[in-house]
PDB file of C-alpha atoms in Angstrom:
ATOM      1  CA  MET A   1      -7.931   2.164 -47.037  1.00 41.00           C
ATOM      2  CA  HIS A   2      -4.244   1.621 -47.607  1.00 45.00           C
ATOM      3  CA  GLY A   3      -1.838  -1.258 -48.054  1.00 46.00           C
ATOM      4  CA  ASN A   4      -1.130  -1.917 -44.387  1.00 53.00           C
ATOM      5  CA  PHE A   5      -2.308  -5.142 -42.754  1.00 65.00           C
ATOM      6  CA  GLY A   6      -3.782  -3.834 -39.502  1.00 74.00           C
ATOM      7  CA  PHE A   7      -7.379  -3.923 -38.364  1.00 83.00           C
ATOM      8  CA  ILE A   8      -7.826  -0.146 -38.288  1.00 86.00           C
ATOM      9  CA  HIS A   9      -8.448   1.424 -41.664  1.00 77.00           C
ATOM     10  CA  ASP A  10      -9.985   4.867 -41.294  1.00 88.00           C
ATOM     11  CA  LYS A  11      -9.636   8.089 -39.333  1.00 92.00           C
ATOM     12  CA  SER A  12     -12.682   7.473 -37.144  1.00 92.00           C
ATOM     13  CA  GLU A  13     -11.187   4.191 -35.897  1.00 92.00           C
ATOM     14  CA  ILE A  14      -7.838   5.876 -35.219  1.00 94.00           C
ATOM     15  CA  LYS A  15      -9.627   8.532 -33.180  1.00 96.00           C
ATOM     16  CA  LEU A  16     -11.508   5.838 -31.243  1.00 95.00           C
ATOM     17  CA  LEU A  17      -8.216   4.135 -30.456  1.00 95.00           C
ATOM     18  CA  ILE A  18      -6.618   7.362 -29.224  1.00 96.00           C
ATOM     19  CA  LEU A  19      -9.592   8.046 -26.936  1.00 97.00           C
ATOM     20  CA  PHE A  20      -9.556   4.407 -25.767  1.00 96.00           C
ATOM     21  CA  VAL A  21      -5.870   4.656 -24.837  1.00 96.00           C
ATOM     22  CA  LEU A  22      -6.099   7.989 -23.022  1.00 97.00           C
ATOM     23  CA  ARG A  23      -9.128   6.838 -21.006  1.00 95.00           C
ATOM     24  CA  ARG A  24      -7.072   4.006 -19.531  1.00 94.00           C
ATOM     25  CA  LEU A  25      -3.939   5.892 -18.588  1.00 93.00           C
ATOM     26  CA  PRO A  26      -3.625   7.190 -15.000  1.00 88.00           C
ATOM     27  CA  GLU A  27      -2.257  10.599 -15.982  1.00 90.00           C
ATOM     28  CA  PRO A  28      -1.614  12.886 -18.959  1.00 95.00           C
ATOM     29  CA  VAL A  29       1.077  11.625 -21.337  1.00 95.00           C
ATOM     30  CA  ARG A  30       3.544  13.093 -23.790  1.00 95.00           C
ATOM     31  CA  PHE A  31       3.150  12.739 -27.558  1.00 97.00           C
ATOM     32  CA  GLU A  32       5.901  10.113 -27.856  1.00 95.00           C
ATOM     33  CA  LEU A  33       4.330   7.730 -25.349  1.00 94.00           C
ATOM     34  CA  LEU A  34       0.848   8.147 -26.804  1.00 96.00           C
ATOM     35  CA  THR A  35       2.289   7.477 -30.260  1.00 95.00           C
ATOM     36  CA  ASP A  36       4.050   4.304 -29.104  1.00 92.00           C
ATOM     37  CA  ILE A  37       0.812   2.907 -27.690  1.00 93.00           C
ATOM     38  CA  ALA A  38      -1.530   3.999 -30.476  1.00 90.00           C
ATOM     39  CA  LEU A  39       0.662   2.629 -33.259  1.00 91.00           C
ATOM     40  CA  CYS A  40       0.017  -0.889 -31.917  1.00 86.00           C
ATOM     41  CA  ASP A  41      -2.025  -1.590 -35.049  1.00 82.00           C
ATOM     42  CA  GLU A  42      -0.182  -1.955 -38.340  1.00 83.00           C
ATOM     43  CA  GLY A  43      -3.013  -0.216 -40.193  1.00 80.00           C
ATOM     44  CA  ILE A  44      -2.103   3.159 -38.689  1.00 88.00           C
ATOM     45  CA  SER A  45       0.578   5.395 -40.108  1.00 90.00           C
ATOM     46  CA  PHE A  46       2.356   7.974 -37.986  1.00 94.00           C
ATOM     47  CA  PHE A  47       1.002  10.818 -40.118  1.00 94.00           C
ATOM     48  CA  GLU A  48      -2.597   9.628 -39.865  1.00 93.00           C
ATOM     49  CA  PHE A  49      -2.190   9.270 -36.108  1.00 95.00           C
ATOM     50  CA  ALA A  50      -0.726  12.777 -35.726  1.00 97.00           C
ATOM     51  CA  GLN A  51      -3.508  14.282 -37.862  1.00 97.00           C
ATOM     52  CA  CYS A  52      -6.249  12.499 -35.890  1.00 97.00           C
ATOM     53  CA  LEU A  53      -4.718  13.543 -32.576  1.00 98.00           C
ATOM     54  CA  ALA A  54      -4.609  17.180 -33.714  1.00 98.00           C
ATOM     55  CA  GLU A  55      -8.264  16.982 -34.783  1.00 98.00           C
ATOM     56  CA  LEU A  56      -9.261  15.529 -31.396  1.00 98.00           C
ATOM     57  CA  VAL A  57      -7.497  18.441 -29.690  1.00 98.00           C
ATOM     58  CA  ASP A  58      -9.166  20.934 -32.058  1.00 98.00           C
ATOM     59  CA  ASN A  59     -12.650  19.543 -31.377  1.00 97.00           C
ATOM     60  CA  GLU A  60     -11.993  19.495 -27.619  1.00 97.00           C
ATOM     61  CA  HIS A  61     -12.051  15.745 -27.021  1.00 98.00           C
ATOM     62  CA  ILE A  62      -8.441  15.945 -25.843  1.00 98.00           C
ATOM     63  CA  LEU A  63      -6.681  18.617 -23.824  1.00 97.00           C
ATOM     64  CA  LEU A  64      -3.078  19.489 -24.688  1.00 97.00           C
ATOM     65  CA  LYS A  65      -1.446  21.188 -21.704  1.00 97.00           C
ATOM     66  CA  ASP A  66       2.274  21.473 -20.952  1.00 96.00           C
ATOM     67  CA  GLU A  67       3.034  19.148 -23.901  1.00 96.00           C
ATOM     68  CA  GLN A  68       0.871  16.390 -22.373  1.00 97.00           C
ATOM     69  CA  TYR A  69      -2.383  14.914 -23.612  1.00 98.00           C
ATOM     70  CA  SER A  70      -5.427  13.990 -21.524  1.00 97.00           C
ATOM     71  CA  LEU A  71      -9.113  13.449 -22.140  1.00 97.00           C
ATOM     72  CA  THR A  72     -11.641  16.198 -21.600  1.00 97.00           C
ATOM     73  CA  PRO A  73     -15.063  15.277 -20.144  1.00 97.00           C
ATOM     74  CA  LYS A  74     -16.374  15.339 -23.733  1.00 97.00           C
ATOM     75  CA  GLY A  75     -13.636  12.873 -24.749  1.00 96.00           C
ATOM     76  CA  VAL A  76     -14.460  10.571 -21.834  1.00 96.00           C
ATOM     77  CA  ARG A  77     -18.179  10.535 -22.713  1.00 96.00           C
ATOM     78  CA  ASN A  78     -17.546   9.807 -26.385  1.00 94.00           C
ATOM     79  CA  SER A  79     -14.967   7.143 -25.614  1.00 94.00           C
ATOM     80  CA  GLU A  80     -17.302   5.317 -23.226  1.00 93.00           C
ATOM     81  CA  VAL A  81     -20.015   5.157 -25.875  1.00 93.00           C
ATOM     82  CA  THR A  82     -17.933   4.335 -28.941  1.00 92.00           C
ATOM     83  CA  GLU A  83     -14.954   2.203 -27.876  1.00 90.00           C
ATOM     84  CA  VAL A  84     -16.883  -1.044 -28.414  1.00 90.00           C
ATOM     85  CA  ASN A  85     -16.625  -0.231 -32.132  1.00 91.00           C
ATOM     86  CA  LEU A  86     -12.864  -0.823 -32.042  1.00 91.00           C
ATOM     87  CA  PRO A  87     -11.842  -4.257 -33.310  1.00 89.00           C
ATOM     88  CA  TYR A  88     -11.459  -6.643 -30.353  1.00 91.00           C
ATOM     89  CA  SER A  89      -7.906  -7.635 -31.250  1.00 90.00           C
ATOM     90  CA  VAL A  90      -6.827  -3.959 -31.313  1.00 91.00           C
ATOM     91  CA  ARG A  91      -8.439  -3.321 -27.920  1.00 92.00           C
ATOM     92  CA  GLU A  92      -6.672  -6.374 -26.459  1.00 94.00           C
ATOM     93  CA  LYS A  93      -3.275  -5.397 -27.877  1.00 92.00           C
ATOM     94  CA  ALA A  94      -3.655  -1.800 -26.688  1.00 93.00           C
ATOM     95  CA  GLU A  95      -4.786  -2.982 -23.217  1.00 94.00           C
ATOM     96  CA  SER A  96      -1.664  -5.107 -22.835  1.00 94.00           C
ATOM     97  CA  ILE A  97       0.625  -2.220 -23.815  1.00 94.00           C
ATOM     98  CA  ILE A  98      -1.308   0.168 -21.555  1.00 95.00           C
ATOM     99  CA  ALA A  99      -0.955  -2.218 -18.586  1.00 93.00           C
ATOM    100  CA  ALA A 100       2.838  -2.120 -18.885  1.00 92.00           C
ATOM    101  CA  VAL A 101       2.840   1.662 -19.326  1.00 92.00           C
ATOM    102  CA  ARG A 102       0.511   2.087 -16.329  1.00 90.00           C
ATOM    103  CA  LEU A 103       2.918   0.076 -14.143  1.00 89.00           C
ATOM    104  CA  ALA A 104       5.871   2.194 -15.258  1.00 89.00           C
ATOM    105  CA  LEU A 105       3.951   5.456 -14.686  1.00 88.00           C
ATOM    106  CA  ASN A 106       2.810   4.334 -11.241  1.00 89.00           C
ATOM    107  CA  ARG A 107       6.355   3.314 -10.276  1.00 91.00           C
ATOM    108  CA  ASP A 108       7.748   6.581 -11.586  1.00 90.00           C
ATOM    109  CA  ALA A 109       5.204   8.539  -9.534  1.00 89.00           C
ATOM    110  CA  MET A 110       6.492   6.878  -6.347  1.00 94.00           C
ATOM    111  CA  ILE A 111      10.094   7.964  -6.915  1.00 96.00           C
ATOM    112  CA  LYS A 112      11.048  11.596  -6.400  1.00 96.00           C
ATOM    113  CA  THR A 113      14.434  13.133  -7.118  1.00 97.00           C
ATOM    114  CA  SER A 114      15.702  16.689  -7.172  1.00 96.00           C
ATOM    115  CA  THR A 115      18.993  18.549  -7.078  1.00 95.00           C
ATOM    116  CA  HIS A 116      19.701  21.931  -5.532  1.00 92.00           C
ATOM    117  CA  ALA A 117      22.905  23.943  -5.629  1.00 89.00           C
ATOM    118  CA  ALA A 118      24.517  23.968  -2.186  1.00 79.00           C
ATOM    119  CA  LEU A 119      26.255  27.337  -2.149  1.00 73.00           C
ATOM    120  CA  ASP A 120      29.493  27.087  -4.122  1.00 76.00           C
ATOM    121  CA  THR A 121      30.458  23.729  -2.669  1.00 82.00           C
ATOM    122  CA  GLY A 122      28.417  21.318  -4.772  1.00 90.00           C
ATOM    123  CA  HIS A 123      24.874  20.028  -5.026  1.00 95.00           C
ATOM    124  CA  LYS A 124      22.358  18.609  -2.573  1.00 94.00           C
ATOM    125  CA  VAL A 125      20.524  15.631  -4.078  1.00 96.00           C
ATOM    126  CA  CYS A 126      17.151  14.745  -2.529  1.00 97.00           C
ATOM    127  CA  LEU A 127      15.865  11.213  -3.134  1.00 97.00           C
ATOM    128  CA  SER A 128      12.671   9.599  -1.862  1.00 97.00           C
ATOM    129  CA  LEU A 129      10.577   6.494  -2.411  1.00 96.00           C
ATOM    130  CA  SER A 130       6.897   6.070  -1.607  1.00 95.00           C
ATOM    131  CA  ASP A 131       4.840   2.898  -1.347  1.00 90.00           C
ATOM    132  CA  GLY A 132       1.727   4.552  -2.744  1.00 82.00           C
ATOM    133  CA  ILE A 133       0.457   5.394   0.756  1.00 89.00           C
ATOM    134  CA  GLY A 134       3.328   7.429   2.114  1.00 92.00           C
ATOM    135  CA  GLU A 135       7.036   8.043   1.912  1.00 94.00           C
ATOM    136  CA  ILE A 136       9.066   5.000   3.043  1.00 95.00           C
ATOM    137  CA  VAL A 137      12.545   6.429   2.638  1.00 95.00           C
ATOM    138  CA  SER A 138      13.961   9.864   2.053  1.00 96.00           C
ATOM    139  CA  MET A 139      17.589  10.917   1.944  1.00 96.00           C
ATOM    140  CA  GLU A 140      19.788  13.831   1.014  1.00 95.00           C
ATOM    141  CA  LEU A 141      23.184  13.227  -0.499  1.00 95.00           C
ATOM    142  CA  PHE A 142      26.001  15.588  -1.370  1.00 94.00           C
ATOM    143  CA  ALA A 143      27.330  15.621  -4.926  1.00 94.00           C
ATOM    144  CA  ALA A 144      30.560  17.349  -5.855  1.00 93.00           C
ATOM    145  CA  ASN A 145      29.202  18.553  -9.199  1.00 93.00           C
ATOM    146  CA  GLU A 146      26.106  18.590 -11.398  1.00 91.00           C
ATOM    147  CA  GLN A 147      27.204  15.532 -13.371  1.00 95.00           C
ATOM    148  CA  GLN A 148      27.530  13.475 -10.195  1.00 96.00           C
ATOM    149  CA  ALA A 149      24.164  14.800  -8.941  1.00 95.00           C
ATOM    150  CA  LEU A 150      22.442  13.733 -12.169  1.00 96.00           C
ATOM    151  CA  ALA A 151      24.110  10.297 -11.955  1.00 97.00           C
ATOM    152  CA  LEU A 152      22.808   9.878  -8.382  1.00 97.00           C
ATOM    153  CA  GLU A 153      19.289  10.823  -9.465  1.00 97.00           C
ATOM    154  CA  LYS A 154      19.404   8.451 -12.449  1.00 97.00           C
ATOM    155  CA  GLY A 155      20.797   5.575 -10.380  1.00 97.00           C
ATOM    156  CA  PHE A 156      18.156   6.042  -7.688  1.00 97.00           C
ATOM    157  CA  ARG A 157      15.340   6.139 -10.262  1.00 96.00           C
ATOM    158  CA  LYS A 158      16.634   2.923 -11.793  1.00 95.00           C
ATOM    159  CA  ASN A 159      17.260   1.036  -8.527  1.00 96.00           C
ATOM    160  CA  ALA A 160      15.067   2.689  -5.857  1.00 96.00           C
ATOM    161  CA  GLU A 161      13.451  -0.508  -4.560  1.00 94.00           C
ATOM    162  CA  GLY A 162      16.755  -2.376  -4.414  1.00 96.00           C
ATOM    163  CA  ILE A 163      18.444   0.536  -2.647  1.00 96.00           C
ATOM    164  CA  TYR A 164      15.648   0.639  -0.085  1.00 96.00           C
ATOM    165  CA  ASN A 165      15.797  -3.143   0.495  1.00 95.00           C
ATOM    166  CA  LYS A 166      19.600  -3.098   0.830  1.00 96.00           C
ATOM    167  CA  LEU A 167      19.453  -0.139   3.221  1.00 95.00           C
ATOM    168  CA  ILE A 168      16.917  -1.939   5.447  1.00 94.00           C
ATOM    169  CA  GLU A 169      18.975  -5.129   5.291  1.00 95.00           C
ATOM    170  CA  MET A 170      22.162  -3.275   6.288  1.00 95.00           C
ATOM    171  CA  ILE A 171      20.421  -1.468   9.159  1.00 95.00           C
ATOM    172  CA  LEU A 172      18.924  -4.685  10.513  1.00 95.00           C
ATOM    173  CA  GLU A 173      22.199  -6.692  10.347  1.00 92.00           C
TER     174      GLU A 173
END
């Protein structure tokens, strides 16, 4: 036990929390995002978290593929059985963070962007938005250079729903 004021105090509880978090996310996640969620309890240090995560990968509870973490079937089984041992307040705090992350991941999955060089004349930027069932808008734009193409992709990712609504509004005027 250390001097922090959180509810989690040992490696087994940290491991339970990591499994708990991964079981509730809709897709594999990068180290940084998993860290942000798992450090929701003040009793966990970054170094303890990183060590526990590595041990869970080593003992095949978690799969690390393409720099993303997900549960293995073994991790799912163990999480289902043991997560009730996590302090209730930690579970609640993690659930609230996970809900926000899940929304962001789901939104991100519905927005697709890509850029392709268009001969020597510039870049073709492909943008699309889905509603979770199918694609609701898709467009290709021309960008004079890579910087402009990246700005178009970034702007669409940030404002996709508003762009779609404004486009529909303009068409229907």
